[in-house]
Amino acid sequence: MSVPETMKAVILPAPGKMAVSRKPVPRPGPDEVLVQVAGCGICGTDIKIRDHGLPGQPPFGSFTPGHEYAGTVVAVGETVDEFAIGDRVVVHAHKGCDRCENCLRGMYTACLNYGNAAKGHRCNGITTDGGLAGYAVNHVNTLYKIPENVSFEEAIVITTAGSPLYGLENTGGYIVGETVAVMGPGPIGLMAVQLCKAMGAARVILTGTRENRLKLGRELGADLTINVREEDPVAGVLKTTGGRGADLVIDCAGGDDSLQQCLEMVKRGGKILLVAFYKGPVTADISIAVRNNVTIYTERGEGGGSVGRALSLLATGKIVAKPLITHAFPLEEVHQAYEVFEKRIGDPIKVLLRP
Ligand SMILES: [Zn+2]
Ligand SMILES: [Zn+2]
């Protein structure tokens, strides 16, 4: 396959600024492949990356964001036999250094050399160039072959399922017969609803503010939804669980009061999983957790190979992605795409860009 010398790429020249520029097409190292990007999703993290940058992010200038992408392998490094030219692949963002104690234990999303590219760490789209470009280089550890019955677009949306699935693994994973409350019907919350049902939860309660999102949540498997504009979510969860509270509460909302609500709606001895990033410091009566023997779990990114596992759930029909794909733009219209996403024009769930 012939690979051009240069490509179109989104760059971040200064805080809050984006531009479509031309950059050299990167070349794969010995254990890397070159992916011709078919599409790249944007999420809330991309707004933070554009506006002020995240820890480990390269200086503003020619850095290319985009951490949710899929495409076709067009070149492989000399040691690569895991992938071949022509393979359709989807990525996960984090590649650990493979030399720190966390990486040795498989916790590559919590790599102790996070942001240190010289030591082998990469997080494409966050600390190293990402997929809002014609091509991207990926280490073989960060790629999954897309099953034949799955489209590029669906595979891109599946990257969103990686974090809640890894979070569920961290909580112990076994939720058969349990009642799970999911706060926040964004793409991650809607994936969390589906994952919990696929993994055997007896009942999933979804809370949020927008009726059309809650309706979609019900279509995707939520047994009960609570519109927090009309009903107090804590009272709603307690009412439907006979006053006990949910076995597991997953915060995909990240609101100022959502941690407090998690503490008040989880059962004694239950679990809380924090998936959302909060906008800033939040206040909650953490003594409730101590008094009630509640355990709080977190996750960082899509550890545990969870993008690949979620892809398998999709390929076997246990979860779906298509209803979450609402908007797609050519790469040149990146400003418009971000505007639609940020201002929620036309109720976007997942906005994709196609180079
Ligand atoms: Zn993201
Ligand atoms: Zn590491």
CSV table of C-alpha atoms and ligand atoms in Angstrom, one decimal:
chain,number,residue,atom,x,y,z
A,1,MET,CA,0.0,0.0,0.0
A,2,SER,CA,1.4,3.4,-0.9
A,3,VAL,CA,1.7,5.8,1.9
A,4,PRO,CA,2.1,9.5,1.2
A,5,GLU,CA,4.8,11.7,2.7
A,6,THR,CA,2.4,14.2,4.3
A,7,MET,CA,-1.1,14.1,5.7
A,8,LYS,CA,-3.9,16.4,7.0
A,9,ALA,CA,-3.9,16.6,10.8
A,10,VAL,CA,-5.7,18.6,13.4
A,11,ILE,CA,-3.2,20.5,15.6
A,12,LEU,CA,-3.5,22.7,18.7
A,13,PRO,CA,-1.4,25.8,18.0
A,14,ALA,CA,-2.3,27.5,21.3
A,15,PRO,CA,-4.8,27.0,24.3
A,16,GLY,CA,-8.3,27.0,23.0
A,17,LYS,CA,-7.2,27.0,19.3
A,18,MET,CA,-7.4,24.3,16.7
A,19,ALA,CA,-6.3,24.2,13.1
A,20,VAL,CA,-6.1,21.7,10.2
A,21,SER,CA,-2.6,21.5,9.1
A,22,ARG,CA,-0.3,19.3,7.0
A,23,LYS,CA,2.3,17.1,8.9
A,24,PRO,CA,4.6,14.3,7.8
A,25,VAL,CA,3.1,10.9,8.0
A,26,PRO,CA,4.7,9.1,11.0
A,27,ARG,CA,6.7,6.0,10.4
A,28,PRO,CA,6.2,2.9,12.5
A,29,GLY,CA,9.0,1.7,14.8
A,30,PRO,CA,10.0,-2.0,15.0
A,31,ASP,CA,7.0,-3.0,17.2
A,32,GLU,CA,4.5,-0.5,15.8
A,33,VAL,CA,2.0,-0.3,12.9
A,34,LEU,CA,0.9,2.6,10.8
A,35,VAL,CA,-2.9,3.0,10.8
A,36,GLN,CA,-4.7,4.9,8.1
A,37,VAL,CA,-7.4,6.5,10.2
A,38,ALA,CA,-11.0,5.8,9.0
A,39,GLY,CA,-12.6,7.8,11.8
A,40,CYS,CA,-12.0,9.4,15.2
A,41,GLY,CA,-14.5,10.2,17.9
A,42,ILE,CA,-14.3,13.2,20.2
A,43,CYS,CA,-15.2,13.3,23.9
A,44,GLY,CA,-15.2,15.7,26.9
A,45,THR,CA,-11.5,15.0,27.5
A,46,ASP,CA,-10.7,16.5,24.0
A,47,ILE,CA,-12.2,19.8,25.2
A,48,LYS,CA,-9.9,19.9,28.2
A,49,ILE,CA,-7.0,18.9,25.9
A,50,ARG,CA,-7.7,21.8,23.5
A,51,ASP,CA,-8.4,24.4,26.2
A,52,HIS,CA,-5.7,23.9,28.8
A,53,GLY,CA,-4.0,20.6,28.3
A,54,LEU,CA,-3.7,17.6,30.5
A,55,PRO,CA,-0.8,16.3,32.6
A,56,GLY,CA,1.9,14.8,30.2
A,57,GLN,CA,0.4,16.6,27.2
A,58,PRO,CA,3.1,18.0,24.8
A,59,PRO,CA,3.3,21.8,24.5
A,60,PHE,CA,0.8,23.6,22.3
A,61,GLY,CA,2.0,23.7,18.8
A,62,SER,CA,1.9,20.8,16.4
A,63,PHE,CA,0.4,18.2,18.8
A,64,THR,CA,-2.5,16.2,17.3
A,65,PRO,CA,-5.3,15.1,19.6
A,66,GLY,CA,-7.8,12.2,19.2
A,67,HIS,CA,-7.8,9.1,21.3
A,68,GLU,CA,-10.8,7.2,20.0
A,69,TYR,CA,-10.1,6.0,16.5
A,70,ALA,CA,-10.1,3.0,14.1
A,71,GLY,CA,-8.7,2.4,10.7
A,72,THR,CA,-6.7,0.1,8.4
A,73,VAL,CA,-3.1,-1.1,8.9
A,74,VAL,CA,-1.0,0.2,6.0
A,75,ALA,CA,2.5,-0.5,7.2
A,76,VAL,CA,4.0,-2.7,9.9
A,77,GLY,CA,7.3,-2.6,11.8
A,78,GLU,CA,10.0,-5.2,11.3
A,79,THR,CA,9.0,-7.4,14.4
A,80,VAL,CA,5.3,-7.2,13.9
A,81,ASP,CA,3.5,-10.4,13.1
A,82,GLU,CA,0.4,-9.7,15.1
A,83,PHE,CA,-1.1,-7.5,12.4
A,84,ALA,CA,-0.9,-7.4,8.6
A,85,ILE,CA,-1.4,-4.8,6.1
A,86,GLY,CA,-5.1,-4.5,5.4
A,87,ASP,CA,-6.3,-5.4,8.9
A,88,ARG,CA,-9.1,-3.3,10.2
A,89,VAL,CA,-8.2,-2.2,13.7
A,90,VAL,CA,-9.5,-0.1,16.6
A,91,VAL,CA,-7.1,1.4,19.2
A,92,HIS,CA,-7.0,2.0,22.9
A,93,ALA,CA,-5.1,5.0,24.0
A,94,HIS,CA,-2.7,3.9,26.8
A,95,LYS,CA,0.5,2.0,26.2
A,96,GLY,CA,2.4,1.5,29.4
A,97,CYS,CA,6.2,1.7,29.6
A,98,ASP,CA,6.4,-2.1,30.3
A,99,ARG,CA,9.2,-1.5,32.8
A,100,CYS,CA,7.6,0.0,35.9
A,101,GLU,CA,6.1,-2.1,38.7
A,102,ASN,CA,2.5,-1.2,37.7
A,103,CYS,CA,3.0,-2.2,34.1
A,104,LEU,CA,4.6,-5.4,35.3
A,105,ARG,CA,1.4,-6.1,37.1
A,106,GLY,CA,-0.7,-5.3,34.0
A,107,MET,CA,-1.8,-1.9,35.2
A,108,TYR,CA,-0.7,-0.1,32.1
A,109,THR,CA,-3.2,2.7,32.4
A,110,ALA,CA,-1.6,3.6,35.8
A,111,CYS,CA,1.9,3.5,34.4
A,112,LEU,CA,4.4,5.1,36.8
A,113,ASN,CA,6.2,6.6,33.8
A,114,TYR,CA,3.0,8.2,32.4
A,115,GLY,CA,3.9,10.9,29.9
A,116,ASN,CA,7.5,9.8,29.6
A,117,ALA,CA,7.8,8.8,25.9
A,118,ALA,CA,11.6,8.2,26.3
A,119,LYS,CA,10.8,5.3,28.7
A,120,GLY,CA,8.3,3.9,26.3
A,121,HIS,CA,5.0,5.2,27.6
A,122,ARG,CA,2.5,6.5,25.1
A,123,CYS,CA,-1.1,7.7,25.4
A,124,ASN,CA,-2.1,8.6,21.8
A,125,GLY,CA,-4.1,11.7,21.6
A,126,ILE,CA,-3.2,12.8,25.1
A,127,THR,CA,0.6,12.5,25.6
A,128,THR,CA,1.6,11.5,22.0
A,129,ASP,CA,0.0,12.3,18.6
A,130,GLY,CA,-3.4,10.8,18.1
A,131,GLY,CA,-6.0,10.0,15.5
A,132,LEU,CA,-7.4,13.4,14.3
A,133,ALA,CA,-5.2,12.9,11.3
A,134,GLY,CA,-4.9,10.9,8.2
A,135,TYR,CA,-2.5,8.4,9.8
A,136,ALA,CA,-1.3,7.4,13.3
A,137,VAL,CA,1.3,5.1,14.6
A,138,ASN,CA,0.3,2.6,17.3
A,139,HIS,CA,2.2,0.0,19.3
A,140,VAL,CA,0.9,-3.5,18.7
A,141,ASN,CA,-0.2,-3.6,22.4
A,142,THR,CA,-2.8,-0.9,21.7
A,143,LEU,CA,-4.7,-2.4,18.8
A,144,TYR,CA,-7.6,-4.9,18.3
A,145,LYS,CA,-8.7,-6.4,15.1
A,146,ILE,CA,-12.3,-5.4,14.3
A,147,PRO,CA,-14.6,-8.4,13.7
A,148,GLU,CA,-16.1,-8.6,10.2
A,149,ASN,CA,-19.6,-7.8,11.3
A,150,VAL,CA,-18.5,-4.6,13.1
A,151,SER,CA,-18.1,-1.3,11.2
A,152,PHE,CA,-15.4,1.3,11.9
A,153,GLU,CA,-17.9,3.6,13.4
A,154,GLU,CA,-19.2,1.0,15.8
A,155,ALA,CA,-15.7,0.1,16.8
A,156,ILE,CA,-14.8,3.8,17.5
A,157,VAL,CA,-17.8,4.0,19.8
A,158,ILE,CA,-16.7,0.9,21.6
A,159,THR,CA,-13.6,2.6,22.8
A,160,THR,CA,-16.1,4.5,25.1
A,161,ALA,CA,-17.0,1.2,26.7
A,162,GLY,CA,-13.4,0.5,27.8
A,163,SER,CA,-13.4,2.7,30.9
A,164,PRO,CA,-16.7,1.5,32.5
A,165,LEU,CA,-15.8,-2.1,31.7
A,166,TYR,CA,-12.4,-1.8,33.3
A,167,GLY,CA,-14.1,-0.1,36.3
A,168,LEU,CA,-16.4,-3.0,36.6
A,169,GLU,CA,-13.5,-5.4,36.6
A,170,ASN,CA,-11.9,-3.3,39.4
A,171,THR,CA,-15.1,-3.6,41.5
A,172,GLY,CA,-14.8,-7.4,41.4
A,173,GLY,CA,-16.8,-7.8,38.2
A,174,TYR,CA,-19.4,-10.3,39.4
A,175,ILE,CA,-22.8,-8.4,39.3
A,176,VAL,CA,-25.1,-11.3,38.5
A,177,GLY,CA,-28.5,-10.6,40.2
A,178,GLU,CA,-27.5,-7.2,41.5
A,179,THR,CA,-29.1,-3.8,41.3
A,180,VAL,CA,-26.9,-1.2,39.7
A,181,ALA,CA,-27.6,2.5,39.6
A,182,VAL,CA,-25.8,4.4,36.7
A,183,MET,CA,-25.7,8.2,37.0
A,184,GLY,CA,-25.4,10.1,33.8
A,185,PRO,CA,-26.8,9.0,30.4
A,186,GLY,CA,-23.8,10.2,28.3
A,187,PRO,CA,-22.0,7.8,26.0
A,188,ILE,CA,-20.1,6.2,28.9
A,189,GLY,CA,-23.3,5.9,31.1
A,190,LEU,CA,-25.2,4.4,28.2
A,191,MET,CA,-22.4,1.9,27.6
A,192,ALA,CA,-22.3,1.2,31.4
A,193,VAL,CA,-26.0,0.4,31.3
A,194,GLN,CA,-25.5,-2.1,28.5
A,195,LEU,CA,-22.4,-3.6,30.1
A,196,CYS,CA,-24.2,-4.2,33.4
A,197,LYS,CA,-27.1,-5.9,31.7
A,198,ALA,CA,-24.8,-8.0,29.5
A,199,MET,CA,-22.9,-9.1,32.7
A,200,GLY,CA,-26.0,-10.2,34.4
A,201,ALA,CA,-27.2,-7.4,36.6
A,202,ALA,CA,-30.8,-8.0,37.6
A,203,ARG,CA,-31.8,-4.4,37.5
A,204,VAL,CA,-30.2,-1.3,36.1
A,205,ILE,CA,-31.5,2.2,37.2
A,206,LEU,CA,-30.3,5.1,35.0
A,207,THR,CA,-30.5,8.7,36.3
A,208,GLY,CA,-30.2,11.9,34.2
A,209,THR,CA,-31.7,15.2,33.2
A,210,ARG,CA,-32.7,14.7,29.6
A,211,GLU,CA,-35.8,12.7,28.8
A,212,ASN,CA,-34.6,11.7,25.3
A,213,ARG,CA,-31.4,10.2,26.7
A,214,LEU,CA,-33.3,8.4,29.4
A,215,LYS,CA,-35.6,7.0,26.8
A,216,LEU,CA,-32.6,5.7,24.8
A,217,GLY,CA,-31.3,4.3,28.1
A,218,ARG,CA,-34.5,2.3,28.4
A,219,GLU,CA,-34.2,1.1,24.8
A,220,LEU,CA,-30.6,0.0,25.6
A,221,GLY,CA,-31.7,-2.1,28.6
A,222,ALA,CA,-32.2,0.2,31.7
A,223,ASP,CA,-35.1,-1.2,33.7
A,224,LEU,CA,-35.9,2.0,35.3
A,225,THR,CA,-34.9,5.6,34.6
A,226,ILE,CA,-35.2,8.6,37.0
A,227,ASN,CA,-35.3,12.1,35.6
A,228,VAL,CA,-33.6,14.1,38.3
A,229,ARG,CA,-35.4,17.2,37.3
A,230,GLU,CA,-38.7,15.6,38.4
A,231,GLU,CA,-37.6,13.2,41.1
A,232,ASP,CA,-34.8,13.1,43.6
A,233,PRO,CA,-32.5,10.3,42.4
A,234,VAL,CA,-31.6,9.1,45.9
A,235,ALA,CA,-35.3,8.9,46.9
A,236,GLY,CA,-36.0,7.1,43.7
A,237,VAL,CA,-33.3,4.5,44.1
A,238,LEU,CA,-34.2,3.9,47.7
A,239,LYS,CA,-37.9,3.6,46.9
A,240,THR,CA,-37.3,0.9,44.2
A,241,THR,CA,-34.9,-1.1,46.4
A,242,GLY,CA,-37.2,-1.2,49.4
A,243,GLY,CA,-35.0,1.3,51.3
A,244,ARG,CA,-31.8,-0.8,50.9
A,245,GLY,CA,-30.1,1.1,48.2
A,246,ALA,CA,-28.3,-0.2,45.1
A,247,ASP,CA,-25.6,-2.9,45.3
A,248,LEU,CA,-23.3,-0.8,43.0
A,249,VAL,CA,-23.6,2.8,42.0
A,250,ILE,CA,-21.6,4.0,39.0
A,251,ASP,CA,-21.0,7.7,38.6
A,252,CYS,CA,-20.8,8.6,34.9
A,253,ALA,CA,-22.1,12.1,35.6
A,254,GLY,CA,-19.3,13.8,37.5
A,255,GLY,CA,-21.6,16.6,38.8
A,256,ASP,CA,-20.9,18.7,41.9
A,257,ASP,CA,-23.4,16.6,44.0
A,258,SER,CA,-23.1,13.2,42.3
A,259,LEU,CA,-20.5,11.8,44.8
A,260,GLN,CA,-22.9,12.7,47.7
A,261,GLN,CA,-25.8,11.1,45.8
A,262,CYS,CA,-23.7,7.9,45.2
A,263,LEU,CA,-23.1,7.7,49.0
A,264,GLU,CA,-26.7,8.2,49.8
A,265,MET,CA,-28.1,5.7,47.2
A,266,VAL,CA,-25.7,2.8,47.7
A,267,LYS,CA,-26.6,0.0,50.1
A,268,ARG,CA,-24.7,-0.7,53.3
A,269,GLY,CA,-21.7,-2.7,52.4
A,270,GLY,CA,-22.1,-1.7,48.8
A,271,LYS,CA,-19.8,-0.4,46.1
A,272,ILE,CA,-19.3,2.9,44.3
A,273,LEU,CA,-17.4,3.1,41.0
A,274,LEU,CA,-16.2,6.5,39.9
A,275,VAL,CA,-15.9,6.7,36.1
A,276,ALA,CA,-16.5,10.4,35.4
A,277,PHE,CA,-13.9,13.1,35.7
A,278,TYR,CA,-15.2,15.8,38.0
A,279,LYS,CA,-14.8,19.5,36.9
A,280,GLY,CA,-13.0,20.4,40.0
A,281,PRO,CA,-12.9,19.5,43.8
A,282,VAL,CA,-16.2,18.2,45.1
A,283,THR,CA,-17.6,18.0,48.6
A,284,ALA,CA,-19.3,14.9,50.0
A,285,ASP,CA,-19.9,13.4,53.5
A,286,ILE,CA,-17.4,10.6,53.1
A,287,SER,CA,-18.2,9.5,56.7
A,288,ILE,CA,-21.3,7.8,55.1
A,289,ALA,CA,-18.9,5.5,53.3
A,290,VAL,CA,-17.0,4.7,56.6
A,291,ARG,CA,-20.1,4.2,58.6
A,292,ASN,CA,-21.8,2.0,56.0
A,293,ASN,CA,-18.7,0.0,55.0
A,294,VAL,CA,-19.0,1.2,51.5
A,295,THR,CA,-16.0,0.7,49.1
A,296,ILE,CA,-15.2,3.3,46.5
A,297,TYR,CA,-13.5,2.1,43.3
A,298,THR,CA,-12.0,4.1,40.4
A,299,GLU,CA,-10.6,3.2,37.0
A,300,ARG,CA,-8.1,4.9,34.8
A,301,GLY,CA,-8.8,4.6,31.2
A,302,GLU,CA,-9.3,1.3,29.4
A,303,GLY,CA,-7.1,-1.1,31.3
A,304,GLY,CA,-7.4,-4.8,31.3
A,305,GLY,CA,-7.7,-5.0,27.5
A,306,SER,CA,-11.2,-3.9,28.0
A,307,VAL,CA,-11.7,-2.3,24.6
A,308,GLY,CA,-11.1,-5.7,23.0
A,309,ARG,CA,-13.5,-7.4,25.5
A,310,ALA,CA,-16.2,-4.8,24.8
A,311,LEU,CA,-15.6,-5.3,21.1
A,312,SER,CA,-16.3,-9.0,21.6
A,313,LEU,CA,-19.6,-8.1,23.5
A,314,LEU,CA,-20.5,-6.0,20.4
A,315,ALA,CA,-19.6,-8.7,17.9
A,316,THR,CA,-21.8,-11.2,19.7
A,317,GLY,CA,-24.8,-8.9,20.0
A,318,LYS,CA,-24.7,-8.4,23.8
A,319,ILE,CA,-24.3,-4.6,23.5
A,320,VAL,CA,-24.9,-2.2,20.6
A,321,ALA,CA,-23.1,0.9,19.4
A,322,LYS,CA,-25.1,2.2,16.4
A,323,PRO,CA,-27.7,4.2,18.4
A,324,LEU,CA,-24.9,6.2,20.0
A,325,ILE,CA,-23.5,7.4,16.7
A,326,THR,CA,-25.3,10.7,16.0
A,327,HIS,CA,-22.9,13.0,14.0
A,328,ALA,CA,-20.0,12.6,11.6
A,329,PHE,CA,-18.0,15.4,9.9
A,330,PRO,CA,-15.0,15.4,7.5
A,331,LEU,CA,-11.8,16.3,9.3
A,332,GLU,CA,-11.7,19.8,7.7
A,333,GLU,CA,-14.9,20.6,9.6
A,334,VAL,CA,-13.3,19.9,13.0
A,335,HIS,CA,-14.4,23.3,14.4
A,336,GLN,CA,-18.0,22.6,13.5
A,337,ALA,CA,-17.8,19.1,15.0
A,338,TYR,CA,-16.4,20.5,18.3
A,339,GLU,CA,-19.1,23.2,18.4
A,340,VAL,CA,-21.9,20.6,17.9
A,341,PHE,CA,-20.4,18.5,20.6
A,342,GLU,CA,-19.8,21.4,23.1
A,343,LYS,CA,-23.1,23.2,22.6
A,344,ARG,CA,-25.0,20.0,22.3
A,345,ILE,CA,-26.5,21.1,18.9
A,346,GLY,CA,-28.9,18.4,17.8
A,347,ASP,CA,-28.3,16.3,21.0
A,348,PRO,CA,-25.1,14.7,19.9
A,349,ILE,CA,-24.1,11.5,21.7
A,350,LYS,CA,-21.0,10.5,19.7
A,351,VAL,CA,-19.5,12.9,17.2
A,352,LEU,CA,-17.0,11.4,14.7
A,353,LEU,CA,-14.5,12.9,12.3
A,354,ARG,CA,-13.5,11.3,9.1
A,355,PRO,CA,-10.1,12.2,7.6
B,1,ZN,ZN,-12.4,10.0,25.6
B,2,ZN,ZN,4.8,1.6,33.3
